[in-house]
CSV table of C-alpha atoms (C1' of nucleotides) in Angstrom, one decimal:
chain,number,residue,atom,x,y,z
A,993,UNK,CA,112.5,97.3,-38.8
A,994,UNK,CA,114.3,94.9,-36.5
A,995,UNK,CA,114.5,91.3,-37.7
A,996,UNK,CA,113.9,89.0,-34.4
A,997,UNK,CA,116.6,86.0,-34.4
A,998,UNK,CA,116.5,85.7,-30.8
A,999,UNK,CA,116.0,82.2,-29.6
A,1000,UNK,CA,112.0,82.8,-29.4
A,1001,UNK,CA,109.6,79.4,-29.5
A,1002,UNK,CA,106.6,81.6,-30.2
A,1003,UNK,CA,103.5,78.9,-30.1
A,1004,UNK,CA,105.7,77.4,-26.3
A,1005,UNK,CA,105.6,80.6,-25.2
A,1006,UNK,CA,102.0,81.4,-25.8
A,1007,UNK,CA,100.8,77.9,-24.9
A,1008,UNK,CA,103.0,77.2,-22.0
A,1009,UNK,CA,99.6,78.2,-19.3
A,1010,UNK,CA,101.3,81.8,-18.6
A,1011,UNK,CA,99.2,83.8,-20.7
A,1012,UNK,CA,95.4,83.5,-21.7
A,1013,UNK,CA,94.6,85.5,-24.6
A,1014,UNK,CA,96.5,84.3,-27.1
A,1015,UNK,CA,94.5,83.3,-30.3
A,1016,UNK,CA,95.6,81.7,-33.3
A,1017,UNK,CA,94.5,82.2,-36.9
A,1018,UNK,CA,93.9,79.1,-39.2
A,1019,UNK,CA,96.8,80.1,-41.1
A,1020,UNK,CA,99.3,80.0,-38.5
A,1021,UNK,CA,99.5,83.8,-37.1
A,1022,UNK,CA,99.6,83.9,-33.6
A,1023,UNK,CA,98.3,86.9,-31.7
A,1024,UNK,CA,99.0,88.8,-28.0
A,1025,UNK,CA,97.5,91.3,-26.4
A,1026,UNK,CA,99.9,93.5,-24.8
A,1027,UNK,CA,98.3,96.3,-22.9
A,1028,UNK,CA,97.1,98.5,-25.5
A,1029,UNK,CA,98.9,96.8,-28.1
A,1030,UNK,CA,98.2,93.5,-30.6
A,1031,UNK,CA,101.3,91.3,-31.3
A,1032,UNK,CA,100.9,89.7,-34.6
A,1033,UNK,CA,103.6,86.8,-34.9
A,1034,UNK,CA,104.8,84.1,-37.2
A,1035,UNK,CA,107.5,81.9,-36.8
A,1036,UNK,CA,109.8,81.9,-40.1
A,1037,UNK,CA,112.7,80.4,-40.8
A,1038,UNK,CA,115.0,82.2,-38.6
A,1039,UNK,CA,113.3,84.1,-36.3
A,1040,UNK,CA,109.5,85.2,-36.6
A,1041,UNK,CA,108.0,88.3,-38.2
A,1042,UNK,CA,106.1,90.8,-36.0
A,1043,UNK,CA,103.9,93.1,-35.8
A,1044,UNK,CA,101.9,95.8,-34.1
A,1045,UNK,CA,98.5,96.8,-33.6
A,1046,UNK,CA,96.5,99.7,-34.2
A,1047,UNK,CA,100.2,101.1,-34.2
A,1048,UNK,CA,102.2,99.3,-36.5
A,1049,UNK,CA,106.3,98.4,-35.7
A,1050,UNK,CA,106.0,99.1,-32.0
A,1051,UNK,CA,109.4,97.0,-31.2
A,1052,UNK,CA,109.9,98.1,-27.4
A,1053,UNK,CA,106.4,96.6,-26.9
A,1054,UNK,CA,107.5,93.1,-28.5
A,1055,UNK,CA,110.5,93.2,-26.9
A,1056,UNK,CA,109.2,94.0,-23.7
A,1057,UNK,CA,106.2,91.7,-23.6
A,1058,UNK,CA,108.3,88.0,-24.9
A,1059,UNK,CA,111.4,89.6,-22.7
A,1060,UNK,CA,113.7,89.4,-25.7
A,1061,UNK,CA,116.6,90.6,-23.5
A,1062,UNK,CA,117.0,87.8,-21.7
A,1063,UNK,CA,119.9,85.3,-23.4
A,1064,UNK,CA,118.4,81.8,-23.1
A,1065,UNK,CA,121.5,80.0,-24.0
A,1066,UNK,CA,123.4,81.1,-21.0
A,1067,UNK,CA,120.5,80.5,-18.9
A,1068,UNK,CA,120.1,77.1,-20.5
A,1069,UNK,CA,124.3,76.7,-19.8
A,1070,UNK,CA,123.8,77.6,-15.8
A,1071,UNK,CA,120.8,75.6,-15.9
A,1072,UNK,CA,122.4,72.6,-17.2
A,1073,UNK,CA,125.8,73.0,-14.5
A,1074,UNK,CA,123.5,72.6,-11.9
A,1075,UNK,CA,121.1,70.0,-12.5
A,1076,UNK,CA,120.6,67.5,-15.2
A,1077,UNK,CA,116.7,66.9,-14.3
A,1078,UNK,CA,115.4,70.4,-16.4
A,1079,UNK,CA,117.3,68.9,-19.8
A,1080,UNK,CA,114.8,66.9,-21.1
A,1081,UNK,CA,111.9,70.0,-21.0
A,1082,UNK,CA,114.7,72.8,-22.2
A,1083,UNK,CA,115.0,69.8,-24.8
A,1084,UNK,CA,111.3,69.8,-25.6
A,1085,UNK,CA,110.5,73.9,-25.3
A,1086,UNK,CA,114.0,75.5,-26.2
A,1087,UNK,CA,113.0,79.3,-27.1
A,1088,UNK,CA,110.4,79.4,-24.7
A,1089,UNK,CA,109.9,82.4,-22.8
A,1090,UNK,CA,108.5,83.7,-19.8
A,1091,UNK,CA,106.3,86.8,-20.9
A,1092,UNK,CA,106.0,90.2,-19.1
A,1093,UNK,CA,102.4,91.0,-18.9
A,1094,UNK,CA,99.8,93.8,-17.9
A,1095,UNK,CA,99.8,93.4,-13.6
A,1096,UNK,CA,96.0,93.7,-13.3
A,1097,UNK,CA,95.2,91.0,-16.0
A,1098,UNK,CA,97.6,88.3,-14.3
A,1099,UNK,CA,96.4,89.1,-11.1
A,1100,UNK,CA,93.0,88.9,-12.1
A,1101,UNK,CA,93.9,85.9,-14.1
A,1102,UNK,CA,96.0,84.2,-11.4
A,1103,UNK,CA,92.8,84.7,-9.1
A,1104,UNK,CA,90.7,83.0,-11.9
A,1105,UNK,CA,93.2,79.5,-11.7
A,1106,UNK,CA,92.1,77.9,-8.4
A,1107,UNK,CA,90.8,74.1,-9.1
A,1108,UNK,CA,90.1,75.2,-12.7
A,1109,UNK,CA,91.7,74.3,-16.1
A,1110,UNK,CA,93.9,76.5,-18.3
A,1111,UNK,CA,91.1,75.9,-20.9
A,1112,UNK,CA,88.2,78.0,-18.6
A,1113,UNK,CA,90.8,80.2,-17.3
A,1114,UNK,CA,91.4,81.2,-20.7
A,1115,UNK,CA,87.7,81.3,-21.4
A,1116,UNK,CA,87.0,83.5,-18.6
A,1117,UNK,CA,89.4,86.1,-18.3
A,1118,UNK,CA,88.7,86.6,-22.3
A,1119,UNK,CA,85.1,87.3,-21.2
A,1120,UNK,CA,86.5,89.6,-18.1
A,1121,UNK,CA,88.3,91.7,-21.2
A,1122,UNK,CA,85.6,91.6,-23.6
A,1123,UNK,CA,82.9,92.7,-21.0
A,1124,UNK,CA,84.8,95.4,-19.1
A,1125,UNK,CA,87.7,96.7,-21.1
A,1126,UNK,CA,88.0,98.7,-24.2
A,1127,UNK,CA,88.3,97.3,-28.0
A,1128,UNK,CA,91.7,98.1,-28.5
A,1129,UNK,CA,91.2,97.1,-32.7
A,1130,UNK,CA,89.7,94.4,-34.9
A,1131,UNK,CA,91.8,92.1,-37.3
A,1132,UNK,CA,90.3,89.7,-39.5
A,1133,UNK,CA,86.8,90.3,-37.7
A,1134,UNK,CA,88.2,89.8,-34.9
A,1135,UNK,CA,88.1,92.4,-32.0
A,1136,UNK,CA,91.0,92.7,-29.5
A,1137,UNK,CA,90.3,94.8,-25.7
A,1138,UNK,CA,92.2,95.9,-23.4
A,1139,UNK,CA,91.9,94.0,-20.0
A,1140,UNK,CA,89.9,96.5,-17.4
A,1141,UNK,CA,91.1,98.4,-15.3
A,1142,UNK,CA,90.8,98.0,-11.2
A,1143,UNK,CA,87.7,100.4,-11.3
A,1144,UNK,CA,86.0,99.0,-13.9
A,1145,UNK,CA,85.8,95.5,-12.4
A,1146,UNK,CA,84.8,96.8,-9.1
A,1147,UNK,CA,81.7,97.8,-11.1
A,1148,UNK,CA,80.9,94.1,-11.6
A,1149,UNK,CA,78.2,92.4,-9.8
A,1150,UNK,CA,78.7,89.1,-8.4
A,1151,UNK,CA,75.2,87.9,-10.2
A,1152,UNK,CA,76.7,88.7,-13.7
A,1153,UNK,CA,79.9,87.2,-12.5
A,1154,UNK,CA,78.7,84.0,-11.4
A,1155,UNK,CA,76.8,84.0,-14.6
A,1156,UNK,CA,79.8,83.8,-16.8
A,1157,UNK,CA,81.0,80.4,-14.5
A,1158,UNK,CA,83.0,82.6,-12.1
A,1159,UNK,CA,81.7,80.3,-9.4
A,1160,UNK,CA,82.9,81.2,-5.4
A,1161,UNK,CA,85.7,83.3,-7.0
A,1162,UNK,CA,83.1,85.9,-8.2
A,1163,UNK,CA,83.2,87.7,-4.5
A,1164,UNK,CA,87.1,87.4,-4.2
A,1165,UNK,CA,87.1,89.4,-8.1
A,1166,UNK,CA,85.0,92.3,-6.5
A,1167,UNK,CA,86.5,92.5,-3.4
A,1168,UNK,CA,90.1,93.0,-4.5
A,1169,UNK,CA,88.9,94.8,-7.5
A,1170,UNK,CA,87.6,97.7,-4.8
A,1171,UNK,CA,90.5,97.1,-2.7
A,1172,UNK,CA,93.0,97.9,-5.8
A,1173,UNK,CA,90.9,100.5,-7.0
A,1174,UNK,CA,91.4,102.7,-3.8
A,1175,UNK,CA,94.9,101.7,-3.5
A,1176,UNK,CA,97.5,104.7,-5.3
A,1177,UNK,CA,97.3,104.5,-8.7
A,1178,UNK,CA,100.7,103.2,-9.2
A,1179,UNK,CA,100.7,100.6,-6.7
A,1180,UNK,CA,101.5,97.7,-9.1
A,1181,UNK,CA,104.4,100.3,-10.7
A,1182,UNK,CA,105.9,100.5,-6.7
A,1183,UNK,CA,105.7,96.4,-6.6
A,1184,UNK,CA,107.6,96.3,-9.6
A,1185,UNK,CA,110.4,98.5,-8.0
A,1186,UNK,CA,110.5,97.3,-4.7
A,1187,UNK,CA,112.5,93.8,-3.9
A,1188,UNK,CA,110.7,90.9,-4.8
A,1189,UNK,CA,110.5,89.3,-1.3
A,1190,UNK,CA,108.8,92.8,-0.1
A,1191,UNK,CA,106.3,92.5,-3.3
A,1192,UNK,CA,105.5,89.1,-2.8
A,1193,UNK,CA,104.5,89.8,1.0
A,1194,UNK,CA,102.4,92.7,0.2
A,1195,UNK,CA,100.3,90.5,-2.3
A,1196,UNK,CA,100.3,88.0,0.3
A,1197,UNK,CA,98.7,90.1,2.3
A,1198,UNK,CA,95.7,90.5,0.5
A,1199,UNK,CA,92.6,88.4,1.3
A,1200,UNK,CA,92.1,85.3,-1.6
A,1201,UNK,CA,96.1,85.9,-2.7
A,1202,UNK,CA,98.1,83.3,-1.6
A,1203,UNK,CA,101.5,82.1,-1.9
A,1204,UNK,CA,101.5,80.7,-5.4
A,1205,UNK,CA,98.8,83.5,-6.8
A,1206,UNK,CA,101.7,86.0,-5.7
A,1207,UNK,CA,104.3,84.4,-7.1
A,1208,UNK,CA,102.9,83.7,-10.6
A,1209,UNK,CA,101.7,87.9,-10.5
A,1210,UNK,CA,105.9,88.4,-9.7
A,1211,UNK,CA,106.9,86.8,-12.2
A,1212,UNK,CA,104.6,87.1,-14.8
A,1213,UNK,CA,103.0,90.6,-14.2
A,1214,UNK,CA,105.8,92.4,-12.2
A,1215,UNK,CA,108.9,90.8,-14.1
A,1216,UNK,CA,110.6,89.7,-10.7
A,1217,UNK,CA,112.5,86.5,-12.1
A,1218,UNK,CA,113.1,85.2,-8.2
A,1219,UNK,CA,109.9,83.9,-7.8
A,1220,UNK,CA,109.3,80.0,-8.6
A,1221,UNK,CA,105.3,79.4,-8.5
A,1222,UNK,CA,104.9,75.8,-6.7
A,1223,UNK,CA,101.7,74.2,-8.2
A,1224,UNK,CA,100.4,70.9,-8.6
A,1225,UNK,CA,102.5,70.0,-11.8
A,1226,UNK,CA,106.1,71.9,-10.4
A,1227,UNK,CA,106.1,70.4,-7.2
A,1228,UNK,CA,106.6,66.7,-8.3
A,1229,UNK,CA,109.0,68.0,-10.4
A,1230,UNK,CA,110.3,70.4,-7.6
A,1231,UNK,CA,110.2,67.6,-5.4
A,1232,UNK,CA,112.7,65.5,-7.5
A,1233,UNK,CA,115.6,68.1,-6.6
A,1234,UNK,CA,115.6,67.3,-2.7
A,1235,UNK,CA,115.5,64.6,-0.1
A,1236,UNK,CA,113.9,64.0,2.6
A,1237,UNK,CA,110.2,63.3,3.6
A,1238,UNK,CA,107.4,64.7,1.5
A,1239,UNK,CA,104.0,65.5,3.2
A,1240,UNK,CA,100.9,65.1,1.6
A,1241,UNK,CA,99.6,68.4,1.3
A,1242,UNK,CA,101.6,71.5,-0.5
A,1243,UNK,CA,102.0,73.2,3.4
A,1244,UNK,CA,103.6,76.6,3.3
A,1245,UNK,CA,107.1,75.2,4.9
A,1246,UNK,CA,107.1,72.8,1.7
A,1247,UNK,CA,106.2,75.3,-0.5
A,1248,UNK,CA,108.9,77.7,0.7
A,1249,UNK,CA,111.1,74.9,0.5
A,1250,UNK,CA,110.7,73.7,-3.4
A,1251,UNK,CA,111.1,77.6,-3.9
A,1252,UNK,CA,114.3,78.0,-2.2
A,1253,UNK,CA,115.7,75.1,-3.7
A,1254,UNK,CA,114.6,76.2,-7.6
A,1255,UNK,CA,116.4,79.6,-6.5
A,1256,UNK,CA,119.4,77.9,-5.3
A,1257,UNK,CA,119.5,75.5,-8.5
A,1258,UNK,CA,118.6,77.8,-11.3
A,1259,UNK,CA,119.4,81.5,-12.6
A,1260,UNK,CA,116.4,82.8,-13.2
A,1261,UNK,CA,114.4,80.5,-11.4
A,1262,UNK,CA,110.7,81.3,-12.1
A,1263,UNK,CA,112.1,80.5,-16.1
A,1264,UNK,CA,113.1,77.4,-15.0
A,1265,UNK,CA,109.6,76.8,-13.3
A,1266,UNK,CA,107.9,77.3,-16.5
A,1267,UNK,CA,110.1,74.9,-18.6
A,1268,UNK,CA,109.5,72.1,-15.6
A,1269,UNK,CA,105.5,73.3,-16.0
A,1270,UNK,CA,105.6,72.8,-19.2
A,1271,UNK,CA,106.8,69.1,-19.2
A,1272,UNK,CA,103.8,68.3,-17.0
A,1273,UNK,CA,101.1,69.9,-19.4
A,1274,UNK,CA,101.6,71.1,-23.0
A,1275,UNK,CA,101.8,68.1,-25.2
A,1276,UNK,CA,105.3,68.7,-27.4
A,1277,UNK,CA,103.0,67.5,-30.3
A,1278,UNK,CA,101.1,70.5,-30.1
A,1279,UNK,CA,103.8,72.4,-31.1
A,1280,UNK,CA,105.2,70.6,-34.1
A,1281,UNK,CA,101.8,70.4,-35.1
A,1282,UNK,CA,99.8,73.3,-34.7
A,1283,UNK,CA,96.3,71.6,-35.9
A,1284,UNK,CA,96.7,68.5,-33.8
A,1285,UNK,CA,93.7,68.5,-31.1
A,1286,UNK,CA,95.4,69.7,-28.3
A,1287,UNK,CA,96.4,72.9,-29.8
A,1288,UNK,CA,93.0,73.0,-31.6
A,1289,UNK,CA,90.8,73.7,-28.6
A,1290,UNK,CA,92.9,76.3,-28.2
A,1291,UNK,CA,92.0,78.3,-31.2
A,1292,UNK,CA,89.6,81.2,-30.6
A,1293,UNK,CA,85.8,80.3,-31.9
A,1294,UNK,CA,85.6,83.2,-33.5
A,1295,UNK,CA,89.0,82.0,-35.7
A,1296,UNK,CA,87.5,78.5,-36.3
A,1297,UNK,CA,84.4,80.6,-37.6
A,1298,UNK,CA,86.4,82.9,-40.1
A,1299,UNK,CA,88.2,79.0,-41.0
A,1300,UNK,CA,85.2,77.8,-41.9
B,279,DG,C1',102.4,72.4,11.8
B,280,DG,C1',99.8,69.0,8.9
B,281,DC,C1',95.6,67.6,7.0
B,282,DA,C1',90.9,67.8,5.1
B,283,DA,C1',86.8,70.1,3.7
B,284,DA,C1',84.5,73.7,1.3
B,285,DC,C1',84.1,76.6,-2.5
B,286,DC,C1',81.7,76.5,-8.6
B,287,DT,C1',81.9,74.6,-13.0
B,288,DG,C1',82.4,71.6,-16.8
B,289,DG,C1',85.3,68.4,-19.5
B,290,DA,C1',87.1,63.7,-19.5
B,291,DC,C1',86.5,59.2,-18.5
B,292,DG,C1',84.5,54.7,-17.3
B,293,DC,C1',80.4,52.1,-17.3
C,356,DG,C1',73.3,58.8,-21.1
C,357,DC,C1',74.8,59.0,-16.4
C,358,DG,C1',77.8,59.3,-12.4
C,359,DT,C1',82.3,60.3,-10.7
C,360,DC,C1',86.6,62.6,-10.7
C,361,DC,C1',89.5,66.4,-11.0
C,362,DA,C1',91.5,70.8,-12.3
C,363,DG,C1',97.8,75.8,-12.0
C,364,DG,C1',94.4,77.6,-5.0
C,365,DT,C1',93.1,79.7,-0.5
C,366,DT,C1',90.9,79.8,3.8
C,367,DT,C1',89.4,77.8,7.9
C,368,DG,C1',88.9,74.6,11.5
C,369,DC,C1',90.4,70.5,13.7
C,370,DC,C1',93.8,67.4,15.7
DNA sequence: GGCAAACCTGGACGC
DNA sequence: GCGTCCAGGTTTGCC
């Protein structure tokens, strides 16, 4: 079984807002639902032992879901030739890295994030999975699903939705749920083929998606590393590589133009994104100390129950 | 082309 | 305990 030195900050990685179903047991295992799969981690000295679940020593799957082929050190030396404002967060979340995940669940949980808190953005796509996907297997009494697929949520009714604190994004769910259901089968496979520029525009072009929804479902969900999602917490950061004027309001011309400039800067730009992002909101406590409060309301209820 | 309001909800914070 | 603010955004209408 492959041992995993790579550079790899697993609790960064997982906490850094790019993924939402991440739980962690009392005792320090970290888990990640990949697909069909369950990532069981922990960081060791040296690297971090892995596992698969319900089948065990899938490596391709671990590989392909932290992006273990990418070399952060010569990312980290382009990074640093060009500017000297991302070495205090590569300082803080060295290892991190940005994950490759199931399309549908970062689009649906992309589409979730508007004016709401990574904390309910976790709770709800968890209850998205639990209610309309499939156990996939249950570890420690605790039981893992697969996110839905596009038919299944277009099933859902906007009353059950709105129930579970969807608020005015319950509609926008169901309609693009139908919408993607009728669309080929494959037509998250042909985004992740085409350019990213070309993928990006087609998202775009959907009714509730836009700008920054798309980018974050590139780079998170179809593995195109060009994009550079401009929020809230990126764009002051963003905003500190150029000159000029800054208007009040994240416009699309400023938007385009904190993208451009993180692409012309930085290798790998939508990486670079999430090391600036994760300055702004993970506390580097939380990751030295895994039971300090941040990282605490993090942990799954049902893990806090099997603690106590 | 920029700006502000509307859209749900609930945690954080000040009083 | 209560009121207010605000959070990973998008769309729409006004200026």
């Amino acid at each position: 079984m492959p041992d995993p030195n790579h550079l790899w900050n697993v609790p960064a990685t997982l906490l850094s807002g790019q993924c939402f179903r991440w739980c962690r047991s009392p005792d320090g295992e970290w888990y990640h639902v990949a697909g069909d799969t369950v990532i069981g981690l922990v960081p060791v000295a040296g690297g971090v032992r892995w596992q698969t679940f319900p089948l065990a020593d899938q490596w391709e799957k671990v590989t392909r879901a932290f992006r273990l082929e990418v070399n952060l050190d010569d990312l980290y030396h382009q990074w640093a030739t060009s500017s000297t404002e991302i070495a205090a967060a590569v300082a803080a979340y060295r290892g991190m890295r940005v994950m490759r995940q199931e399309t549908i669940e970062v689009f649906f949980a992309f589409l979730c994030a508007s004016c709401n808190t990574i904390v309910k953005i976790q709770r709800s796509v968890r209850w998205l999975a639990t209610r309309y996907g499939y156990p996939i297997c249950t570890i420690n009494g605790l039981t893992f699903h697969r996110f839905p697929d596009a038919r299944a949520l277009a099933e859902a009714s906007e009353e059950e939705l709105r129930a579970a604190r969807w608020g005015f994004r319950a509609p926008r769910v169901i309609e693009l749920a139908q919408m993607i259901a009728d669309f080929p089968d494959d037509w998250f496979h042909q985004l992740s083929q085409i350019e990213y520029q070309e993928a990006r525009q087609q998202l775009v072009a959907l009714f509730g998606i836009g700008l920054k929804i798309a980018d974050c479902i590139c780079l998170f969900g179809l593995g195109h590393d060009e994009a550079a999602p401009i929020d809230t917490h990126t764009r002051r950061a963003a905003e500190r590589l150029i000159s000029g004027s800054m208007p009040r309001t994240l416009t699309i011309n400023h938007y385009e133009r904190l993208a451009e400039t993180m692409r012309r800067l930085f290798c790998r730009p939508g990486w670079a994104q999430q090391y600036f992002f994760a300055e702004a909101v993970l506390s580097p406590a939380a990751l030295i100390n895994p039971n300090s409060a941040v990282s605490e309301q993090m942990i799954l209820p049902e893990a806090r129950r099997l603690a106590g």
